[in-house]
Coordinates of C-alpha atoms and ligand atoms in Angstrom, one line a residue:
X1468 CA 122.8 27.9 -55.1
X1469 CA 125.1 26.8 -52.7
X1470 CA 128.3 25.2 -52.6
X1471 CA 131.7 24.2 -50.0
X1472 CA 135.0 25.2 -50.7
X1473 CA 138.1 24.9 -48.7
X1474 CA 140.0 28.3 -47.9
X1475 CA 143.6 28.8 -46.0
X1476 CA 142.1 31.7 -43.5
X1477 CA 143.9 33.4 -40.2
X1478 CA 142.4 34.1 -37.3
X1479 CA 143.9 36.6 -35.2
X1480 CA 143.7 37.5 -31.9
X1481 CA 145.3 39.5 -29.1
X1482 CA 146.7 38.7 -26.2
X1483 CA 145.8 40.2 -22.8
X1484 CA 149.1 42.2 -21.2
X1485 CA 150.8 40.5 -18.5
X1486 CA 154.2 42.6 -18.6
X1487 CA 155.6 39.2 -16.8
X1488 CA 154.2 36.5 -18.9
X1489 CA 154.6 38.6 -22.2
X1490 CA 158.5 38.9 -21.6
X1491 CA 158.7 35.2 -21.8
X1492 CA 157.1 35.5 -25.7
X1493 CA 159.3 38.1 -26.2
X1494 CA 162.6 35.8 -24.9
X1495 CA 161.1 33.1 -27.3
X1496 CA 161.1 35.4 -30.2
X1497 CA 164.5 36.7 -29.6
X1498 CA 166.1 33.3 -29.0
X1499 CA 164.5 32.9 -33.0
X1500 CA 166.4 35.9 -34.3
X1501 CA 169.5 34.3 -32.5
X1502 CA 168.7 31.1 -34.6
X1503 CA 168.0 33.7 -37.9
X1504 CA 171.6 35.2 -37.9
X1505 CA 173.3 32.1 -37.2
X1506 CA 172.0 30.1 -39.8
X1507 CA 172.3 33.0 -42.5
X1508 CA 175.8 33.5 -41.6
X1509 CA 176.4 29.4 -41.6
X1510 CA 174.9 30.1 -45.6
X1511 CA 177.4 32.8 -46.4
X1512 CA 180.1 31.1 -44.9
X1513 CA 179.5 27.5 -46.7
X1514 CA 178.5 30.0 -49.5
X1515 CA 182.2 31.2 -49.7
X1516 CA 183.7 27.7 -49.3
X1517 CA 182.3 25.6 -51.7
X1518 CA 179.9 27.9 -53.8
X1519 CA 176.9 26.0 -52.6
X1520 CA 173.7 26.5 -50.8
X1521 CA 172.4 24.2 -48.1
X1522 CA 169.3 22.7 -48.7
X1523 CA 166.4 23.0 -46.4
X1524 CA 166.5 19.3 -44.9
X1525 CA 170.2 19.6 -43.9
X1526 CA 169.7 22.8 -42.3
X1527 CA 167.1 20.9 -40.2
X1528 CA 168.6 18.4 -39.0
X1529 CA 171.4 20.8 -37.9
X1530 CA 169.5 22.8 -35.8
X1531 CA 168.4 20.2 -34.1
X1532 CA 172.1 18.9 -33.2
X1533 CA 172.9 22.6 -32.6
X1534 CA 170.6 22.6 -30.1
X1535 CA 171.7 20.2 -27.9
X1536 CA 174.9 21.4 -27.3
X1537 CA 175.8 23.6 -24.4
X1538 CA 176.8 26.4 -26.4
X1539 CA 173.3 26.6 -28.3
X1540 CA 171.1 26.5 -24.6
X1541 CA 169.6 29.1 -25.4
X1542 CA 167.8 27.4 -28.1
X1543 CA 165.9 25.0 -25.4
X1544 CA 163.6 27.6 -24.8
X1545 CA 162.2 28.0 -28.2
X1546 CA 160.3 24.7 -29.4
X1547 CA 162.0 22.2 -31.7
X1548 CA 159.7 22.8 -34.6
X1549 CA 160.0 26.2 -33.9
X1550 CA 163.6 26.3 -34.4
X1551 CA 163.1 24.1 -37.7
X1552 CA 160.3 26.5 -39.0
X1553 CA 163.2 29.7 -38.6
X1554 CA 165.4 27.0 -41.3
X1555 CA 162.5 27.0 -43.3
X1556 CA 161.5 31.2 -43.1
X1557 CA 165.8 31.1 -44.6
X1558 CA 164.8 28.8 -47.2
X1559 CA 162.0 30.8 -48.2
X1560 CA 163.7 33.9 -48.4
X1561 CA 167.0 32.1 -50.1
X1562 CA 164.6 30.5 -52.9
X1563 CA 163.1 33.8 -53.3
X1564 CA 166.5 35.1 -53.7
X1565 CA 167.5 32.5 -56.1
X1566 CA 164.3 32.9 -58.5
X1567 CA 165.3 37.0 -58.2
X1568 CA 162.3 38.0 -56.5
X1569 CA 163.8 39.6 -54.3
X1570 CA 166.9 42.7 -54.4
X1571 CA 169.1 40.7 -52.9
X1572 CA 170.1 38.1 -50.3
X1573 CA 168.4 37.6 -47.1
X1574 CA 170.3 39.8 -44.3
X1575 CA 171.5 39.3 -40.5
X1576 CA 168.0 41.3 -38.6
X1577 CA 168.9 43.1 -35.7
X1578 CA 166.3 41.1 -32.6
X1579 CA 164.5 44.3 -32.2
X1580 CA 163.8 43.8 -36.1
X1581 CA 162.8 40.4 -35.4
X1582 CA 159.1 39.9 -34.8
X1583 CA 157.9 36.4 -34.4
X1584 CA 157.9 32.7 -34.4
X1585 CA 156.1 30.2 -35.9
X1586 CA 154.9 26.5 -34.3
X1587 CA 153.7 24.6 -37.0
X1588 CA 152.1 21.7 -35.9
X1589 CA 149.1 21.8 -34.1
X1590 CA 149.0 21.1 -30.3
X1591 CA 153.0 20.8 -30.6
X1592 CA 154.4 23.0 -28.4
X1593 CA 151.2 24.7 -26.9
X1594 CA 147.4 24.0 -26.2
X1595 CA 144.4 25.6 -26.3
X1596 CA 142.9 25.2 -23.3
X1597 CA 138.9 24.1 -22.8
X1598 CA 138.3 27.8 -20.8
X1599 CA 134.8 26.2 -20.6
X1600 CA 135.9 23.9 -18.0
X1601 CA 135.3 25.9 -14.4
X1602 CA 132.7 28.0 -16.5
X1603 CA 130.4 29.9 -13.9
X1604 CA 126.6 28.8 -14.4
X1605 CA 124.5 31.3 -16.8
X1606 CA 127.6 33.3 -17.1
X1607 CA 127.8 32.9 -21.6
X1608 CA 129.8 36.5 -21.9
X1609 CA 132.6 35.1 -20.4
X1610 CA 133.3 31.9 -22.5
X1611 CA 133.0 33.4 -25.5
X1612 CA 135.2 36.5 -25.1
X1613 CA 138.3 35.1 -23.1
X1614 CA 140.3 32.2 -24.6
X1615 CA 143.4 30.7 -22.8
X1616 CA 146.6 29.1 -24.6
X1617 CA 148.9 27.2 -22.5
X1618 CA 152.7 27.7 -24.0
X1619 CA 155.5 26.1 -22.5
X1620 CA 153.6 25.2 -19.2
X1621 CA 152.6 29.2 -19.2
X1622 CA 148.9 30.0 -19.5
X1623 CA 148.2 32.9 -21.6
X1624 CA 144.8 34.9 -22.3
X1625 CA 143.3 35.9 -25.5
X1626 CA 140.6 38.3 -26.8
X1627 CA 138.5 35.6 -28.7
X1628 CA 135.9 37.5 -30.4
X1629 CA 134.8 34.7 -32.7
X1630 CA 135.0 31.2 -32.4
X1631 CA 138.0 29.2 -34.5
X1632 CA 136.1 27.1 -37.4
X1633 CA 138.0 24.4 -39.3
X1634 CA 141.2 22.5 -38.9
X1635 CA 144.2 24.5 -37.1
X1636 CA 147.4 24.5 -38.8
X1637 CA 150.1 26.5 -37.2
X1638 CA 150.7 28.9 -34.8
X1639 CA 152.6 32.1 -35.2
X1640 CA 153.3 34.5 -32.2
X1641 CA 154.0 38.0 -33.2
X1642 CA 154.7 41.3 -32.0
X1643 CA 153.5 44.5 -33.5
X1644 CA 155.0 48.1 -33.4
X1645 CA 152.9 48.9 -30.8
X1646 CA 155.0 46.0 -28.7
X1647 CA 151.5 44.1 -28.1
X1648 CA 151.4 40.1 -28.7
X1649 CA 149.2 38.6 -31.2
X1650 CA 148.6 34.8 -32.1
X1651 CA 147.5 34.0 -35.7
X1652 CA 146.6 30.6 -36.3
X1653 CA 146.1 29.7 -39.8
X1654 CA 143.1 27.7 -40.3
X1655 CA 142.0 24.8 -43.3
X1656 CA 138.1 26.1 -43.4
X1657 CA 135.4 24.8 -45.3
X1658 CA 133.4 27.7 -46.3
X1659 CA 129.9 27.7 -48.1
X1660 CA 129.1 29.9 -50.8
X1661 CA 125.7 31.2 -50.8
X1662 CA 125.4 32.8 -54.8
X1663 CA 122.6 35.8 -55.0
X1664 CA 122.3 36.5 -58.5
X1665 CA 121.6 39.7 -59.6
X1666 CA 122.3 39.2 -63.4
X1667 CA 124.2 42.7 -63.6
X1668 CA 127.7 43.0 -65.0
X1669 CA 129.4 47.0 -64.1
X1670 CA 132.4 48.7 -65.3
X1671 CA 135.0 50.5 -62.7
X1672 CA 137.4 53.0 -63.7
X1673 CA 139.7 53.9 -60.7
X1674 CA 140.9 57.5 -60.4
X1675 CA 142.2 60.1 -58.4
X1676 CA 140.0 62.8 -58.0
X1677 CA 137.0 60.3 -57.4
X1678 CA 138.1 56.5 -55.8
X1679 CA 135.7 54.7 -58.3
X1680 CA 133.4 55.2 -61.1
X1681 CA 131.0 53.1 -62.8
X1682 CA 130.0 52.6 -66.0
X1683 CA 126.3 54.0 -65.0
X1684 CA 127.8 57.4 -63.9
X1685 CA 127.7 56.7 -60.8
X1686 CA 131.1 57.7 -58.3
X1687 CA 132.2 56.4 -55.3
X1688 CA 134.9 58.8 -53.5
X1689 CA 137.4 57.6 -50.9
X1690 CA 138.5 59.4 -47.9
X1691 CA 141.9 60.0 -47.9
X1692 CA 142.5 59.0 -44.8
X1693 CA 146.5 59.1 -44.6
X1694 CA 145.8 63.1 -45.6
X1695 CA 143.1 63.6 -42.8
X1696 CA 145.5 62.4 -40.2
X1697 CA 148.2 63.9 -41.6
X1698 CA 148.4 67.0 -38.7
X1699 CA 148.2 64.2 -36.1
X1700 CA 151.1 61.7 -37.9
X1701 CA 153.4 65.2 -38.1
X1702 CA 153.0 65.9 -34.4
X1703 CA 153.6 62.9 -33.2
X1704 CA 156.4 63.0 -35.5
X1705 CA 157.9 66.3 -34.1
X1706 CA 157.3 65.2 -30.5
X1707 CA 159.4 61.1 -31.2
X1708 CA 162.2 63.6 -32.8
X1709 CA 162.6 65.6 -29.6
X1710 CA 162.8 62.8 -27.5
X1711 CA 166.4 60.9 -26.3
X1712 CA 166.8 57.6 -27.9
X1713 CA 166.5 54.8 -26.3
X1714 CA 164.4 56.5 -23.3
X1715 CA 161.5 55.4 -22.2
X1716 CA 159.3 58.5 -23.5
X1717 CA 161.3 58.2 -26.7
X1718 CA 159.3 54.2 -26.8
X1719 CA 156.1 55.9 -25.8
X1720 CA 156.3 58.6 -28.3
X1721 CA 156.8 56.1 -31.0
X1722 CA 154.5 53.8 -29.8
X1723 CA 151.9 56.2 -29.9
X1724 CA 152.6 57.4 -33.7
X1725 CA 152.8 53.4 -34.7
X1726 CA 149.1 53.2 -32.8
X1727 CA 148.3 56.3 -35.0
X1728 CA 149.5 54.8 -37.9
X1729 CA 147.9 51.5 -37.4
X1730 CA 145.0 53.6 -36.8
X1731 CA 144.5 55.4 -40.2
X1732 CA 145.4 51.5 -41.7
X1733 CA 142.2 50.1 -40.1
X1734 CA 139.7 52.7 -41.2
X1735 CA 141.1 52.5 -44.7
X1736 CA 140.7 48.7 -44.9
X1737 CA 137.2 49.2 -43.3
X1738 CA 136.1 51.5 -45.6
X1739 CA 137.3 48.8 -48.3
X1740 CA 135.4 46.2 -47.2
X1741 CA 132.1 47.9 -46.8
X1742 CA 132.7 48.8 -50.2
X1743 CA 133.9 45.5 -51.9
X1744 CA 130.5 44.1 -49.9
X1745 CA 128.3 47.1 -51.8
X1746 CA 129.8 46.5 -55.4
X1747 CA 128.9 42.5 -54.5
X1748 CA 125.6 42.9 -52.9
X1749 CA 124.6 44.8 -56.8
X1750 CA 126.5 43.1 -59.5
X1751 CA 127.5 39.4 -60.5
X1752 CA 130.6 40.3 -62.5
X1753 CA 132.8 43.3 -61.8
X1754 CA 135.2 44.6 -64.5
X1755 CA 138.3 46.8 -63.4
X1756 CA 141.4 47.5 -65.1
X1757 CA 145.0 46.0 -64.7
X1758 CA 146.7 48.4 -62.1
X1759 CA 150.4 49.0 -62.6
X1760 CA 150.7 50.5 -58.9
X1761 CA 154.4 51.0 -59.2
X1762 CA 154.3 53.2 -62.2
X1763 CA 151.1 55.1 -61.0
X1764 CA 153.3 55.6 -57.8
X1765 CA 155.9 57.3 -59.6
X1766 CA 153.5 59.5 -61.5
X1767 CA 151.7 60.6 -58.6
X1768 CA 153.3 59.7 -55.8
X1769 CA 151.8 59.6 -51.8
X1770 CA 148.3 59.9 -53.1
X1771 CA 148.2 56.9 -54.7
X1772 CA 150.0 54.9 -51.5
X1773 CA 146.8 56.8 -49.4
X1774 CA 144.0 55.3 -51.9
X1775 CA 145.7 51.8 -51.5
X1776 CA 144.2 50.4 -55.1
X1777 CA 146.0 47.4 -54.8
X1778 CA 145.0 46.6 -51.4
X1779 CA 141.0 47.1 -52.5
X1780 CA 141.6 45.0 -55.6
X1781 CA 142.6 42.4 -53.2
X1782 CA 139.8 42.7 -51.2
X1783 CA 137.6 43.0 -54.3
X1784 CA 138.6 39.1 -55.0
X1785 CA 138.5 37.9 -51.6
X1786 CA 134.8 39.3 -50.8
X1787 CA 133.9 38.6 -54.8
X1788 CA 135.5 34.6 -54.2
X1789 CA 133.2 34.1 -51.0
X1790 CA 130.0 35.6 -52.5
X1791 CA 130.4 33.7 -55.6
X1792 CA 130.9 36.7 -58.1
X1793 CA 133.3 37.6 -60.9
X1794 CA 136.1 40.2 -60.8
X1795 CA 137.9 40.3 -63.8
X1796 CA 141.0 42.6 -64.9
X1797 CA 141.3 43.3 -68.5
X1798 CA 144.3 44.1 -69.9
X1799 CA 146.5 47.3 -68.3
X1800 CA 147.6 48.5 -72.1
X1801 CA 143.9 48.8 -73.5
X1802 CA 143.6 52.9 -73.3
X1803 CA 140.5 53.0 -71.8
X1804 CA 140.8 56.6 -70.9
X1805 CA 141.3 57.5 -74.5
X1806 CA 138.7 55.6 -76.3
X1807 CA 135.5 57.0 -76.8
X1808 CA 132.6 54.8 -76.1
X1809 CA 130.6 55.9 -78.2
X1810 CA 132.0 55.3 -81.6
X1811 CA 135.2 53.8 -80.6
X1812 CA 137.5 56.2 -81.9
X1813 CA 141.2 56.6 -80.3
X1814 CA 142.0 60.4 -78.8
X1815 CA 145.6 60.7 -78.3
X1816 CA 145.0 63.9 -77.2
X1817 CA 143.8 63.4 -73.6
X1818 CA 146.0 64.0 -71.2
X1819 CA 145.8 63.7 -67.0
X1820 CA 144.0 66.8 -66.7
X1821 CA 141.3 66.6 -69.3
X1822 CA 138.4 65.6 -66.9
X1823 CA 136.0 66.1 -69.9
X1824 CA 136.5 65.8 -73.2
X1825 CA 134.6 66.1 -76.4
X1826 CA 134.9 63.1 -79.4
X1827 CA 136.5 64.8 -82.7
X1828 CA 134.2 62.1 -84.7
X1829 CA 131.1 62.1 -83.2
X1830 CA 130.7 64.9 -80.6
X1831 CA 129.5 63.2 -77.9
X1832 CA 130.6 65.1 -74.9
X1833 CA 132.3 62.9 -72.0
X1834 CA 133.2 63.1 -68.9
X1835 CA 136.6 60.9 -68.3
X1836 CA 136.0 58.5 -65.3
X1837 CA 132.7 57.5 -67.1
X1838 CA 134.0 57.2 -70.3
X1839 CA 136.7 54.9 -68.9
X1840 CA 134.4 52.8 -66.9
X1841 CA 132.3 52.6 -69.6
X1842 CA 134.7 51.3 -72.1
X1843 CA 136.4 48.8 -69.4
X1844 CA 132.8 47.1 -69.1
X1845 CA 132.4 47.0 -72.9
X1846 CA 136.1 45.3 -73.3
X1847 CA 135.6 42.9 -70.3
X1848 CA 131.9 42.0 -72.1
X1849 CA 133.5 41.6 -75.2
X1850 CA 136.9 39.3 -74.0
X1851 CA 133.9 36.3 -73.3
X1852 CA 134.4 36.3 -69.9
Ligands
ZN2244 ZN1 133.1 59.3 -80.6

């Protein structure tokens, strides 16, 4: 069984360094946190005046009139839409404001706080350019790893290590902590989903001591990867401390603990993915529980920000969505932990600790993560999903 869907996907890639060429990027993205302040400090002051906000359209236009004046000339080197899409990141962050989403109203950002910009309209303001054009004969390495993007008359390379499928729709230029360039275009793509039944539904339980269980037994550990490079992230935190601020081995220093950091973030979300791919390639529908991250976070604190639940249960969806299988969350108040699976009776006894327990009704012996998982499938199975 196979069938098409449309999915909003980014591709991202890096750019090559060209300590010339990149400084223009990085003049473009400044000149959008000059455009950022302004505006946000146009909102507090009409804020004060009349009580109102200004709506998104307005703001628009304004920029645009803004910017042809001699005292905004600045703004010339930052494309018109991308000026209007800065009006529109305010807007975002004001509405989110306004439907108290968010702790409180959007703030002035220092530049060096100020990562990127955002053309949103394909082929306005840059182009990707055919690289295939002067293509040396019998030479197929070389078209398919190096892209070229022409912004603002500037030609720009790209590690393309796969091919852009489906329709472009913006562009966004952004700047990491490392202080490298990156261009993610956000893509319409029509994806196919090829559905391998299996005709097996599984249980999770997530835990500390063991990443997942299922309802079979059967444990799936995570390595805690934040804790592994934890001597590493320290001394590269003693040696940025010792260093002057604002010198140039005080940059290098933290460069190198942001690489580090980024680092330990990759081989988490690579280990996640491997995993999400496993659970998919052996069951159809995948039961897990409700997380409430925020209070686990306050119960256990750093361990539970190293096993990144949240971010696997994400990627659970994502890889379940394209392979055509079923994740489905049952409700975070059922106590799974405490029920016993075998005659359904409620311990209230169990606490974090007990990693086995034994059933004051029926004496069957448990062992918690199992026991969990076990009654997670049985609710999920039971719900009709
Ligand atoms: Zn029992």
């Amino acid at each position: 069984m196979a069938n098409t869907i449309k999915v909003r996907k980014n591709y991202q890639y890096c750019l090559y360094r060209c300590d010339k060429k990149d400084e223009k990027l990085r003049h473009k993205i400044f000149v959008a946190s000059t455009i950022w302040n302004h505006f946000i400090a146009l909102q507090r002051r009409y804020y004060r005046m009349t009580g109102k906000y200004i709506p998104l359209h307005r703001m628009n236009k304004h920029v645009l009139k803004l910017r042809k004046m001699k005292r905004f000339a600045l703004w010339q080197d930052l494309h018109s839409q991308a000026c209007q899409d800065v009006c529109r990141r305010i807007d975002k962050a004001y509405q989110r404001f306004f439907k108290r989403l968010s702790k409180g109203r959007p703030k002035f950002k220092r530049a060096s706080k100020y990562k990127s910009f955002t053309l949103p309209q394909k082929d306005k303001g840059y182009q990707l350019v055919d690289y295939n054009r002067n293509k040396p004969k019998g030479d197929d390495k070389w078209t398919r790893e190096r892209g070229i993007i022409r912004i603002d008359g500037t030609h720009y390379k790209f590690v393309q290590h796969r091919p852009i499928q489906g329709e472009i729709k913006t562009l966004t230029v952004k700047q990491d902590s490392m202080g490298r360039l990156w261009l993610f275009f956000s893509v319409i793509e029509t994806i196919s989903i090829k559905q391998v039944s299996t005709g097996k539904s599984g249980g999770f339980d997530f835990g500390l001591k063991t990443f997942l269980t299922d309802d079979e037994g059967r444990a799936w550990s995570s390595p805690q990867f934040f804790t592994q490079g934890l001597r590493k992230t320290s001394t590269l935190h003693r040696r940025l401390s010792r260093k002057v601020q604002g010198s140039n081995h005080h940059k290098r220093a933290k460069c190198a603990l942001a690489k580090h950091s980024a680092d330990v973030a990759n081989r988490r979300r690579d280990f996640q993915y491997k995993l999400a791919h496993r659970l998919c390639d052996e069951y159809d529908i995948i039961y897990i529980e409700d997380l409430n991250i925020e209070g686990m976070k306050q119960l256990w604190g750093r361990k539970v920000s190293d096993l990144a639940f949240a971010q696997f249960v994400d990627i659970l969806e994502w890889v379940a969505f394209k392979r055509g299988k079923k994740v489905m969350k049952i409700d975070r108040w059922y106590p799974s932990t405490q029920t016993c699976s075998a005659c359904d009776f409620v311990n209230q006894q169990i606490t974090l600790r007990d990693r086995e327990w034994c059933c004051p009704e029926c004496k069957t012996h448990h062992q918690r993560d199992h026991n969990a998982a076990k009654n997670i499938k049985t609710a999920g199975a039971s719900a009709g999903y």
